[in-house]
Amino acid sequence: MASYDQDTTSLGVEAARRAVAGLPAPDAVVFATTAPAYADKTNATAIHAALGLDRASAAFDMVGSVRSAMGALRFALDGCHAGRTTLAVLSDIRTGLPGGNDEAGGGDAAAALLFGDEGVIADVVATSSATAEFLDRWRTPGESWSSVWEERFGETAYLPLVEAAVTDALKEAGLAVGDIDRLVVAGLHERAARGVARVVGVPKERASDELGAVLGNTGCAQPGVLLADALDRAEDGEVIMLVTLADGVEVVVFRATEKLVAFREGRPTVREQAAASMPVDYAAFLTWRGMLRREPPRRPDPERPAGPPSYRTEAWKFGFVASRCLECGTRHLPPDRVCLTCGAVDQMTPERLADVPATIATFTVDRLAFSLSPPVVVAVVDFDGGGRFQCEMADVDREQVAIGDRVEMTFRRFYTAGGVHNYFWKARPARATSGGQD
Amino acid sequence: MGSKGIRDQVAIVGMGCTPFREHWDKSTDDLLVDSSQAALAAAGMEIDAVDAFWLGTMGSGISGLTLSRPLKIDYKPVSRLENMCATGSDAFRNACYAVAAGAVDAAMAIGVEKLKDGGFSGLTTQFPPSDGTTVPLTAPAMFSLLAPAYAKKYGVDDAELKDVLTRIAWKNHRNGARNPLAQYRKEVAKDVICSSPLVAGPLGIFDCSGVADGSAAAIIVRAEDAYKYTDKPLFVKALSLVAGPSAGPIDPTYDYTTFHEVVRSAVAAYRQAGVDNPRAELAMAEVHDCFTPTELVLMEDLGFTERGMAWKEVLAGTFDLDGELPVNPDGGLKSFGHPIGASGLRMLFECWLQLRGEAGERQIDNGRTLALTHNLGGAPGSCVSFVSIVGSELTES
């Protein structure tokens, strides 16, 4: 599950950073979720800024339904055909009413897929759609839980659509059912999803499990997460069929390339990442989800971040871009105009430190400060290659923090005040490896 | 050197200080009237004789009208000044300079803060609109950063450090128990201090100064005029204020075991006052014990002990009321609470009482005639620091 300081945007940043690490920046970002942090205001722009993308690259949201995920993939794929690289970020936080199936079975995750022409690890060989309007699962805007129709009805509606879409996709790809090495099925309708392998005629051992026991059903992120999981294990030339059930059926057929195995090296798998989680008690979970109001500290409410200063410092606030003195090399976080060491004025060059590891110089546990998850752990961290910053810590066991610990930066939502989400970076204990999806 | 000082050019001839506490029944105006009237009475002076006023307050009012309205000041210059927790000290400094410059014959420095009306725990500050990227650390958390860094550097283990911090709080409460103006007037047992609920890092509630309302005021005249007003004036020997470049939070060489700003301001103050060995020459010191680790580190920064030795000296009682150099004999921020604008002048008020022999049961009698006040605003690595030295005698030259 997502932590108290994560939302679909910050989860999306986490996944996106890893997807683009070491690769040329995409020409566009498209963000899909059922739980957008903002309406009206574009969420993809925060991801764009956190990645430090160029002004000329585009950013769009596709929000609202689980099906948006496949819309994002199709959009990104179309971009390829038009000569653009596009990053599709699929992110979701699943919430249900306390005690319900969705609460127990839902999971939070984000996956990011970069579509382009170079260094391809999986080719898209076919796509198909089967669209239909029926009342399977629905939620009015503003509600945190959804309603579902009786299960057997959904199964009856979905499975014929699966049959049609799979047939179309195989035809387009010039493949037979027997050529499918791995069938990946995503969808919130579990009963229908379980029936897909049977309808398509793929033997059970080739149907990927849904990671449900580990991650839960991750909604909009699920197609990306399951595909990534399949790619974690696929061999060169393997054919993967991704079937998504969401108000109809979308099918995409991939073929792994010879670059896949090398790409995986040094990147943790989806399953490894899913295993690296911290225990959370139920009261904390309800509080984070806004379902349990608790006594606040006797402190002023946090101030909402202001628009103009946030815009002026966009590169810092979202991109963690510091400055380095051209005269003496001293790094400044946040970026400064006058050098602390040599006093040179306006001799700075921007330098992104989001991916630079750091070491804890000293730290404290603040039991008085406002937080959705008190107490706040704050560390003074020194970056490899110079530069110091005082920052909050995320995903940390406060009993385990020590001077000298290694940390890495992570993009988070600090708090929400006056309807404004305050996004910025925190340090978290360094993980052995990084890459892939969160 | 840039900071020449104004040794023996001006004198304090009257001071007043309200009790520091929860003044539910008094407004900011009331507190200002009370402290200013007390200061004027001590100097035997009417308010009309004061030519200019400096009011220190961080958040209890804006502009000179905050003072001129309640006091009905008759069209005189009133400056309102803010320099975080050094606000009251800086008001005093500016008033002294105006008199030393010959611009005015008599000036009043007055500080006030009404914190309890806010209803929050600890200090709160209104900041301008921002991008939200500064970590919103509370004050105890900022200062608690000193504790693990100091302990690690000097090989003090967690239990020893807790003993040291506890003893600082215990000493200051013990002193405050002997002061009718203090907010907390009870001695507190060490085990109560040590086991108090944690607030930030290793700091418990008793490692933190309280929240209070209060006001204090001083009247400053030219040194040659001092005896017209009182037979026991205090002469200003040194005034030193520095604002650092806020390097600590951005400079990896800063180790969180010192306040560079304090060292700089202390060196300048000692030079202005002609003090070579503060530990032997000062009768007492009032320092900014906002949190117990602050006082620990200050003992080294102000040159009262060698580096790495303060924790041992604290345990040995060097800074107790009957120790070699009494520190915070009035009970400090620990016993008084910290109404920001008033604290610097409250420290000076203790020097006023002690050097004039009016401190009652906590009177220090070590034959010395100099006293130091120190306060700072901000956080470790990023602060303003003020040091003043006052004396009851003119230096022979």
PDB file of N, CA, C and O in Angstrom, chain A residues 298-300 305-306 309-310 313 316-317 331 333 336 340 362-369 378 380 382 387-392 403 422 424, chain B residues 119-124 129-133 135-138 140-141 144-145 148-149 152 198-201 247-252 254 256:
ATOM      1  N   ARG A 298      -1.107  20.178  18.998  1.00  0.00           N
ATOM      2  CA  ARG A 298      -1.506  21.559  19.285  1.00  0.00           C
ATOM      3  C   ARG A 298      -0.537  22.512  18.586  1.00  0.00           C
ATOM      4  O   ARG A 298       0.237  23.225  19.217  1.00  0.00           O
ATOM      5  N   ARG A 299      -0.570  22.468  17.267  1.00  0.00           N
ATOM      6  CA  ARG A 299       0.322  23.263  16.436  1.00  0.00           C
ATOM      7  C   ARG A 299      -0.493  23.866  15.310  1.00  0.00           C
ATOM      8  O   ARG A 299      -1.562  23.350  14.971  1.00  0.00           O
ATOM      9  N   PRO A 300       0.023  24.951  14.725  1.00  0.00           N
ATOM     10  CA  PRO A 300      -0.718  25.532  13.596  1.00  0.00           C
ATOM     11  C   PRO A 300      -0.815  24.525  12.451  1.00  0.00           C
ATOM     12  O   PRO A 300       0.083  23.708  12.269  1.00  0.00           O
ATOM     13  N   PRO A 305       1.429  25.566   0.059  1.00  0.00           N
ATOM     14  CA  PRO A 305       2.490  26.195  -0.724  1.00  0.00           C
ATOM     15  C   PRO A 305       1.868  27.217  -1.676  1.00  0.00           C
ATOM     16  O   PRO A 305       0.774  26.998  -2.191  1.00  0.00           O
ATOM     17  N   ALA A 306       2.560  28.316  -1.873  1.00  0.00           N
ATOM     18  CA  ALA A 306       2.028  29.391  -2.706  1.00  0.00           C
ATOM     19  C   ALA A 306       2.416  29.171  -4.168  1.00  0.00           C
ATOM     20  O   ALA A 306       3.491  28.643  -4.455  1.00  0.00           O
ATOM     21  N   PRO A 309       5.896  31.335  -5.768  1.00  0.00           N
ATOM     22  CA  PRO A 309       7.219  30.807  -5.397  1.00  0.00           C
ATOM     23  C   PRO A 309       7.425  29.370  -5.872  1.00  0.00           C
ATOM     24  O   PRO A 309       8.539  28.994  -6.234  1.00  0.00           O
ATOM     25  N   SER A 310       6.352  28.578  -5.881  1.00  0.00           N
ATOM     26  CA  SER A 310       6.492  27.194  -6.354  1.00  0.00           C
ATOM     27  C   SER A 310       6.836  27.163  -7.846  1.00  0.00           C
ATOM     28  O   SER A 310       7.582  26.294  -8.302  1.00  0.00           O
ATOM     29  N   THR A 313      10.509  28.185  -8.327  1.00  0.00           N
ATOM     30  CA  THR A 313      11.480  27.167  -7.921  1.00  0.00           C
ATOM     31  C   THR A 313      11.103  25.786  -8.464  1.00  0.00           C
ATOM     32  O   THR A 313      11.463  24.784  -7.879  1.00  0.00           O
ATOM     33  N   TRP A 316      13.725  23.119  -8.614  1.00  0.00           N
ATOM     34  CA  TRP A 316      14.160  22.641  -7.296  1.00  0.00           C
ATOM     35  C   TRP A 316      13.075  21.802  -6.639  1.00  0.00           C
ATOM     36  O   TRP A 316      13.303  20.671  -6.231  1.00  0.00           O
ATOM     37  N   LYS A 317      11.889  22.369  -6.573  1.00  0.00           N
ATOM     38  CA  LYS A 317      10.805  21.724  -5.836  1.00  0.00           C
ATOM     39  C   LYS A 317      10.423  20.384  -6.456  1.00  0.00           C
ATOM     40  O   LYS A 317      10.209  19.416  -5.747  1.00  0.00           O
ATOM     41  N   ARG A 331      28.520  22.818  -4.109  1.00  0.00           N
ATOM     42  CA  ARG A 331      27.107  22.584  -4.428  1.00  0.00           C
ATOM     43  C   ARG A 331      26.212  23.294  -3.426  1.00  0.00           C
ATOM     44  O   ARG A 331      26.532  23.331  -2.229  1.00  0.00           O
ATOM     45  N   LEU A 333      22.237  23.431  -2.064  1.00  0.00           N
ATOM     46  CA  LEU A 333      20.853  22.942  -2.021  1.00  0.00           C
ATOM     47  C   LEU A 333      20.130  23.724  -0.949  1.00  0.00           C
ATOM     48  O   LEU A 333      20.525  23.615   0.225  1.00  0.00           O
ATOM     49  N   ASP A 336      21.442  28.482  -4.993  1.00  0.00           N
ATOM     50  CA  ASP A 336      21.718  29.838  -4.517  1.00  0.00           C
ATOM     51  C   ASP A 336      22.307  30.658  -5.644  1.00  0.00           C
ATOM     52  O   ASP A 336      22.779  30.108  -6.634  1.00  0.00           O
ATOM     53  N   LEU A 340      28.538  30.046  -1.213  1.00  0.00           N
ATOM     54  CA  LEU A 340      28.855  29.985   0.204  1.00  0.00           C
ATOM     55  C   LEU A 340      30.367  29.979   0.429  1.00  0.00           C
ATOM     56  O   LEU A 340      30.871  30.545   1.390  1.00  0.00           O
ATOM     57  N   THR A 362      23.540  14.100  10.754  1.00  0.00           N
ATOM     58  CA  THR A 362      22.877  14.038  12.058  1.00  0.00           C
ATOM     59  C   THR A 362      21.381  13.988  11.791  1.00  0.00           C
ATOM     60  O   THR A 362      20.952  14.118  10.640  1.00  0.00           O
ATOM     61  N   PHE A 363      20.611  13.732  12.841  1.00  0.00           N
ATOM     62  CA  PHE A 363      19.183  13.529  12.604  1.00  0.00           C
ATOM     63  C   PHE A 363      18.413  13.768  13.891  1.00  0.00           C
ATOM     64  O   PHE A 363      18.993  13.863  14.975  1.00  0.00           O
ATOM     65  N   THR A 364      17.101  13.859  13.764  1.00  0.00           N
ATOM     66  CA  THR A 364      16.258  13.943  14.957  1.00  0.00           C
ATOM     67  C   THR A 364      14.894  13.337  14.664  1.00  0.00           C
ATOM     68  O   THR A 364      14.537  13.113  13.505  1.00  0.00           O
ATOM     69  N   VAL A 365      14.185  13.084  15.723  1.00  0.00           N
ATOM     70  CA  VAL A 365      12.807  12.613  15.620  1.00  0.00           C
ATOM     71  C   VAL A 365      11.937  13.701  16.245  1.00  0.00           C
ATOM     72  O   VAL A 365      12.040  13.968  17.436  1.00  0.00           O
ATOM     73  N   ASP A 366      11.130  14.360  15.424  1.00  0.00           N
ATOM     74  CA  ASP A 366      10.336  15.498  15.889  1.00  0.00           C
ATOM     75  C   ASP A 366       8.935  15.006  16.263  1.00  0.00           C
ATOM     76  O   ASP A 366       8.135  14.658  15.399  1.00  0.00           O
ATOM     77  N   ARG A 367       8.655  14.981  17.558  1.00  0.00           N
ATOM     78  CA  ARG A 367       7.370  14.452  18.029  1.00  0.00           C
ATOM     79  C   ARG A 367       6.300  15.533  18.158  1.00  0.00           C
ATOM     80  O   ARG A 367       5.177  15.258  18.561  1.00  0.00           O
ATOM     81  N   LEU A 368       6.688  16.768  17.859  1.00  0.00           N
ATOM     82  CA  LEU A 368       5.753  17.880  17.998  1.00  0.00           C
ATOM     83  C   LEU A 368       5.215  18.334  16.636  1.00  0.00           C
ATOM     84  O   LEU A 368       4.109  18.850  16.543  1.00  0.00           O
ATOM     85  N   ALA A 369       6.013  18.126  15.592  1.00  0.00           N
ATOM     86  CA  ALA A 369       5.656  18.653  14.271  1.00  0.00           C
ATOM     87  C   ALA A 369       4.405  17.972  13.725  1.00  0.00           C
ATOM     88  O   ALA A 369       4.130  16.807  14.017  1.00  0.00           O
ATOM     89  N   VAL A 378      13.752  13.637  10.744  1.00  0.00           N
ATOM     90  CA  VAL A 378      14.461  14.592   9.885  1.00  0.00           C
ATOM     91  C   VAL A 378      15.947  14.308   9.949  1.00  0.00           C
ATOM     92  O   VAL A 378      16.492  14.053  11.030  1.00  0.00           O
ATOM     93  N   VAL A 380      19.947  15.464   8.437  1.00  0.00           N
ATOM     94  CA  VAL A 380      20.840  16.329   7.672  1.00  0.00           C
ATOM     95  C   VAL A 380      21.674  15.378   6.828  1.00  0.00           C
ATOM     96  O   VAL A 380      22.342  14.494   7.376  1.00  0.00           O
ATOM     97  N   ASP A 382      24.433  14.557   3.609  1.00  0.00           N
ATOM     98  CA  ASP A 382      25.520  15.060   2.763  1.00  0.00           C
ATOM     99  C   ASP A 382      25.595  14.198   1.503  1.00  0.00           C
ATOM    100  O   ASP A 382      25.730  12.979   1.578  1.00  0.00           O
ATOM    101  N   GLY A 387      27.618  18.892  -1.117  1.00  0.00           N
ATOM    102  CA  GLY A 387      26.267  19.412  -0.981  1.00  0.00           C
ATOM    103  C   GLY A 387      25.564  18.795   0.203  1.00  0.00           C
ATOM    104  O   GLY A 387      25.642  17.592   0.446  1.00  0.00           O
ATOM    105  N   ARG A 388      24.911  19.660   0.978  1.00  0.00           N
ATOM    106  CA  ARG A 388      24.191  19.207   2.160  1.00  0.00           C
ATOM    107  C   ARG A 388      22.760  19.674   2.094  1.00  0.00           C
ATOM    108  O   ARG A 388      22.474  20.765   1.617  1.00  0.00           O
ATOM    109  N   PHE A 389      21.867  18.849   2.635  1.00  0.00           N
ATOM    110  CA  PHE A 389      20.474  19.274   2.719  1.00  0.00           C
ATOM    111  C   PHE A 389      19.838  18.662   3.954  1.00  0.00           C
ATOM    112  O   PHE A 389      20.168  17.560   4.365  1.00  0.00           O
ATOM    113  N   GLN A 390      18.932  19.442   4.544  1.00  0.00           N
ATOM    114  CA  GLN A 390      18.206  19.013   5.728  1.00  0.00           C
ATOM    115  C   GLN A 390      16.830  18.586   5.242  1.00  0.00           C
ATOM    116  O   GLN A 390      16.118  19.407   4.667  1.00  0.00           O
ATOM    117  N   CYS A 391      16.486  17.327   5.430  1.00  0.00           N
ATOM    118  CA  CYS A 391      15.216  16.901   4.851  1.00  0.00           C
ATOM    119  C   CYS A 391      14.508  15.860   5.703  1.00  0.00           C
ATOM    120  O   CYS A 391      15.095  15.240   6.581  1.00  0.00           O
ATOM    121  N   GLU A 392      13.235  15.738   5.406  1.00  0.00           N
ATOM    122  CA  GLU A 392      12.430  14.744   6.086  1.00  0.00           C
ATOM    123  C   GLU A 392      12.805  13.363   5.555  1.00  0.00           C
ATOM    124  O   GLU A 392      13.301  13.239   4.441  1.00  0.00           O
ATOM    125  N   ILE A 403      23.684   8.100  12.408  1.00  0.00           N
ATOM    126  CA  ILE A 403      24.662   8.917  11.690  1.00  0.00           C
ATOM    127  C   ILE A 403      25.499   7.970  10.827  1.00  0.00           C
ATOM    128  O   ILE A 403      25.918   6.900  11.294  1.00  0.00           O
ATOM    129  N   ASN A 422       1.393  19.525  -1.343  1.00  0.00           N
ATOM    130  CA  ASN A 422       2.774  20.014  -1.285  1.00  0.00           C
ATOM    131  C   ASN A 422       3.734  18.876  -1.622  1.00  0.00           C
ATOM    132  O   ASN A 422       4.045  18.041  -0.789  1.00  0.00           O
ATOM    133  N   PHE A 424       7.398  17.431  -2.602  1.00  0.00           N
ATOM    134  CA  PHE A 424       8.831  17.711  -2.529  1.00  0.00           C
ATOM    135  C   PHE A 424       9.548  16.397  -2.237  1.00  0.00           C
ATOM    136  O   PHE A 424       8.925  15.343  -2.176  1.00  0.00           O
TER     137      PHE A 424
ATOM    138  N   GLY B 119      -2.479  29.669  21.891  1.00  0.00           N
ATOM    139  CA  GLY B 119      -3.059  28.353  22.149  1.00  0.00           C
ATOM    140  C   GLY B 119      -2.284  27.183  21.566  1.00  0.00           C
ATOM    141  O   GLY B 119      -2.787  26.066  21.555  1.00  0.00           O
ATOM    142  N   PHE B 120      -1.065  27.415  21.100  1.00  0.00           N
ATOM    143  CA  PHE B 120      -0.281  26.317  20.527  1.00  0.00           C
ATOM    144  C   PHE B 120       0.779  25.845  21.516  1.00  0.00           C
ATOM    145  O   PHE B 120       1.150  26.550  22.440  1.00  0.00           O
ATOM    146  N   SER B 121       1.285  24.638  21.277  1.00  0.00           N
ATOM    147  CA  SER B 121       2.410  24.132  22.040  1.00  0.00           C
ATOM    148  C   SER B 121       3.689  24.668  21.409  1.00  0.00           C
ATOM    149  O   SER B 121       3.861  24.590  20.199  1.00  0.00           O
ATOM    150  N   GLY B 122       4.579  25.180  22.223  1.00  0.00           N
ATOM    151  CA  GLY B 122       5.856  25.673  21.704  1.00  0.00           C
ATOM    152  C   GLY B 122       5.674  26.932  20.885  1.00  0.00           C
ATOM    153  O   GLY B 122       4.594  27.509  20.795  1.00  0.00           O
ATOM    154  N   LEU B 123       6.768  27.352  20.262  1.00  0.00           N
ATOM    155  CA  LEU B 123       6.746  28.579  19.478  1.00  0.00           C
ATOM    156  C   LEU B 123       6.106  28.352  18.128  1.00  0.00           C
ATOM    157  O   LEU B 123       6.243  27.289  17.544  1.00  0.00           O
ATOM    158  N   THR B 124       5.471  29.374  17.640  1.00  0.00           N
ATOM    159  CA  THR B 124       4.980  29.320  16.263  1.00  0.00           C
ATOM    160  C   THR B 124       5.376  30.618  15.590  1.00  0.00           C
ATOM    161  O   THR B 124       5.541  31.637  16.230  1.00  0.00           O
ATOM    162  N   PRO B 129       4.593  33.646   2.248  1.00  0.00           N
ATOM    163  CA  PRO B 129       4.223  32.584   1.309  1.00  0.00           C
ATOM    164  C   PRO B 129       5.474  31.933   0.729  1.00  0.00           C
ATOM    165  O   PRO B 129       6.446  32.621   0.432  1.00  0.00           O
ATOM    166  N   SER B 130       5.460  30.590   0.607  1.00  0.00           N
ATOM    167  CA  SER B 130       6.671  29.906   0.159  1.00  0.00           C
ATOM    168  C   SER B 130       6.336  28.770  -0.786  1.00  0.00           C
ATOM    169  O   SER B 130       5.169  28.488  -1.046  1.00  0.00           O
ATOM    170  N   ASP B 131       7.378  28.110  -1.262  1.00  0.00           N
ATOM    171  CA  ASP B 131       7.181  26.969  -2.155  1.00  0.00           C
ATOM    172  C   ASP B 131       7.013  25.663  -1.384  1.00  0.00           C
ATOM    173  O   ASP B 131       6.896  24.592  -1.980  1.00  0.00           O
ATOM    174  N   GLY B 132       7.051  25.747  -0.042  1.00  0.00           N
ATOM    175  CA  GLY B 132       6.788  24.552   0.762  1.00  0.00           C
ATOM    176  C   GLY B 132       7.920  23.540   0.780  1.00  0.00           C
ATOM    177  O   GLY B 132       7.703  22.390   1.122  1.00  0.00           O
ATOM    178  N   THR B 133       9.128  23.960   0.441  1.00  0.00           N
ATOM    179  CA  THR B 133      10.228  22.986   0.367  1.00  0.00           C
ATOM    180  C   THR B 133      11.130  23.002   1.599  1.00  0.00           C
ATOM    181  O   THR B 133      12.086  22.241   1.660  1.00  0.00           O
ATOM    182  N   VAL B 135      11.870  22.079   5.373  1.00  0.00           N
ATOM    183  CA  VAL B 135      11.358  21.105   6.334  1.00  0.00           C
ATOM    184  C   VAL B 135      10.781  21.856   7.529  1.00  0.00           C
ATOM    185  O   VAL B 135      11.463  22.676   8.133  1.00  0.00           O
ATOM    186  N   PRO B 136       9.533  21.611   7.873  1.00  0.00           N
ATOM    187  CA  PRO B 136       8.918  22.366   8.959  1.00  0.00           C
ATOM    188  C   PRO B 136       9.291  21.802  10.323  1.00  0.00           C
ATOM    189  O   PRO B 136       8.450  21.352  11.078  1.00  0.00           O
ATOM    190  N   LEU B 137      10.582  21.825  10.634  1.00  0.00           N
ATOM    191  CA  LEU B 137      11.023  21.316  11.930  1.00  0.00           C
ATOM    192  C   LEU B 137      10.560  22.240  13.041  1.00  0.00           C
ATOM    193  O   LEU B 137      10.617  23.457  12.910  1.00  0.00           O
ATOM    194  N   THR B 138      10.165  21.665  14.152  1.00  0.00           N
ATOM    195  CA  THR B 138       9.870  22.487  15.315  1.00  0.00           C
ATOM    196  C   THR B 138      11.196  22.872  15.979  1.00  0.00           C
ATOM    197  O   THR B 138      12.231  22.246  15.750  1.00  0.00           O
ATOM    198  N   PRO B 140      12.373  22.511  19.088  1.00  0.00           N
ATOM    199  CA  PRO B 140      13.120  21.478  19.817  1.00  0.00           C
ATOM    200  C   PRO B 140      13.828  20.498  18.883  1.00  0.00           C
ATOM    201  O   PRO B 140      14.931  20.036  19.184  1.00  0.00           O
ATOM    202  N   ALA B 141      13.203  20.203  17.755  1.00  0.00           N
ATOM    203  CA  ALA B 141      13.837  19.271  16.817  1.00  0.00           C
ATOM    204  C   ALA B 141      15.111  19.870  16.219  1.00  0.00           C
ATOM    205  O   ALA B 141      16.127  19.199  16.087  1.00  0.00           O
ATOM    206  N   SER B 144      17.707  19.749  18.830  1.00  0.00           N
ATOM    207  CA  SER B 144      18.063  18.375  19.210  1.00  0.00           C
ATOM    208  C   SER B 144      19.093  17.784  18.255  1.00  0.00           C
ATOM    209  O   SER B 144      19.741  16.804  18.584  1.00  0.00           O
ATOM    210  N   LEU B 145      19.239  18.386  17.087  1.00  0.00           N
ATOM    211  CA  LEU B 145      20.251  17.908  16.135  1.00  0.00           C
ATOM    212  C   LEU B 145      21.651  17.979  16.742  1.00  0.00           C
ATOM    213  O   LEU B 145      22.564  17.248  16.340  1.00  0.00           O
ATOM    214  N   PRO B 148      22.982  14.212  19.166  1.00  0.00           N
ATOM    215  CA  PRO B 148      23.729  13.046  18.680  1.00  0.00           C
ATOM    216  C   PRO B 148      25.093  13.424  18.103  1.00  0.00           C
ATOM    217  O   PRO B 148      26.060  12.666  18.227  1.00  0.00           O
ATOM    218  N   ALA B 149      25.164  14.614  17.500  1.00  0.00           N
ATOM    219  CA  ALA B 149      26.429  15.039  16.894  1.00  0.00           C
ATOM    220  C   ALA B 149      27.484  15.286  17.969  1.00  0.00           C
ATOM    221  O   ALA B 149      28.636  14.850  17.851  1.00  0.00           O
ATOM    222  N   LYS B 152      28.527  11.937  19.616  1.00  0.00           N
ATOM    223  CA  LYS B 152      29.381  11.120  18.756  1.00  0.00           C
ATOM    224  C   LYS B 152      30.801  11.697  18.696  1.00  0.00           C
ATOM    225  O   LYS B 152      31.786  10.973  18.792  1.00  0.00           O
ATOM    226  N   LEU B 198       9.209  12.352  25.618  1.00  0.00           N
ATOM    227  CA  LEU B 198      10.086  12.864  24.568  1.00  0.00           C
ATOM    228  C   LEU B 198       9.349  13.839  23.651  1.00  0.00           C
ATOM    229  O   LEU B 198       8.191  13.636  23.301  1.00  0.00           O
ATOM    230  N   VAL B 199      10.058  14.881  23.266  1.00  0.00           N
ATOM    231  CA  VAL B 199       9.519  15.877  22.340  1.00  0.00           C
ATOM    232  C   VAL B 199      10.230  15.779  20.995  1.00  0.00           C
ATOM    233  O   VAL B 199       9.604  15.754  19.933  1.00  0.00           O
ATOM    234  N   ALA B 200      11.554  15.740  21.044  1.00  0.00           N
ATOM    235  CA  ALA B 200      12.334  15.666  19.801  1.00  0.00           C
ATOM    236  C   ALA B 200      13.683  15.041  20.099  1.00  0.00           C
ATOM    237  O   ALA B 200      14.357  15.458  21.036  1.00  0.00           O
ATOM    238  N   GLY B 201      14.068  14.058  19.290  1.00  0.00           N
ATOM    239  CA  GLY B 201      15.327  13.362  19.531  1.00  0.00           C
ATOM    240  C   GLY B 201      15.358  12.903  20.979  1.00  0.00           C
ATOM    241  O   GLY B 201      14.366  12.384  21.494  1.00  0.00           O
ATOM    242  N   ALA B 247      25.016  28.721   6.902  1.00  0.00           N
ATOM    243  CA  ALA B 247      25.812  27.723   6.188  1.00  0.00           C
ATOM    244  C   ALA B 247      25.558  26.299   6.669  1.00  0.00           C
ATOM    245  O   ALA B 247      25.653  25.359   5.890  1.00  0.00           O
ATOM    246  N   GLY B 248      25.248  26.154   7.956  1.00  0.00           N
ATOM    247  CA  GLY B 248      25.142  24.802   8.503  1.00  0.00           C
ATOM    248  C   GLY B 248      24.265  23.862   7.698  1.00  0.00           C
ATOM    249  O   GLY B 248      24.679  22.749   7.366  1.00  0.00           O
ATOM    250  N   PRO B 249      23.048  24.301   7.370  1.00  0.00           N
ATOM    251  CA  PRO B 249      22.162  23.388   6.653  1.00  0.00           C
ATOM    252  C   PRO B 249      22.608  23.080   5.221  1.00  0.00           C
ATOM    253  O   PRO B 249      22.025  22.217   4.568  1.00  0.00           O
ATOM    254  N   ILE B 250      23.626  23.806   4.725  1.00  0.00           N
ATOM    255  CA  ILE B 250      24.054  23.536   3.341  1.00  0.00           C
ATOM    256  C   ILE B 250      25.530  23.193   3.227  1.00  0.00           C
ATOM    257  O   ILE B 250      26.010  22.870   2.146  1.00  0.00           O
ATOM    258  N   ASP B 251      26.262  23.258   4.357  1.00  0.00           N
ATOM    259  CA  ASP B 251      27.711  23.062   4.294  1.00  0.00           C
ATOM    260  C   ASP B 251      28.097  21.749   4.987  1.00  0.00           C
ATOM    261  O   ASP B 251      27.978  21.628   6.207  1.00  0.00           O
ATOM    262  N   PRO B 252      28.572  20.782   4.232  1.00  0.00           N
ATOM    263  CA  PRO B 252      28.909  19.475   4.826  1.00  0.00           C
ATOM    264  C   PRO B 252      30.037  19.541   5.863  1.00  0.00           C
ATOM    265  O   PRO B 252      30.229  18.579   6.599  1.00  0.00           O
ATOM    266  N   TYR B 254      30.063  21.582   8.391  1.00  0.00           N
ATOM    267  CA  TYR B 254      29.499  21.961   9.687  1.00  0.00           C
ATOM    268  C   TYR B 254      29.116  20.689  10.438  1.00  0.00           C
ATOM    269  O   TYR B 254      28.429  19.824   9.894  1.00  0.00           O
ATOM    270  N   TYR B 256      27.535  20.378  13.631  1.00  0.00           N
ATOM    271  CA  TYR B 256      26.443  20.429  14.614  1.00  0.00           C
ATOM    272  C   TYR B 256      26.916  20.253  16.062  1.00  0.00           C
ATOM    273  O   TYR B 256      26.194  19.734  16.896  1.00  0.00           O
TER     274      TYR B 256
END
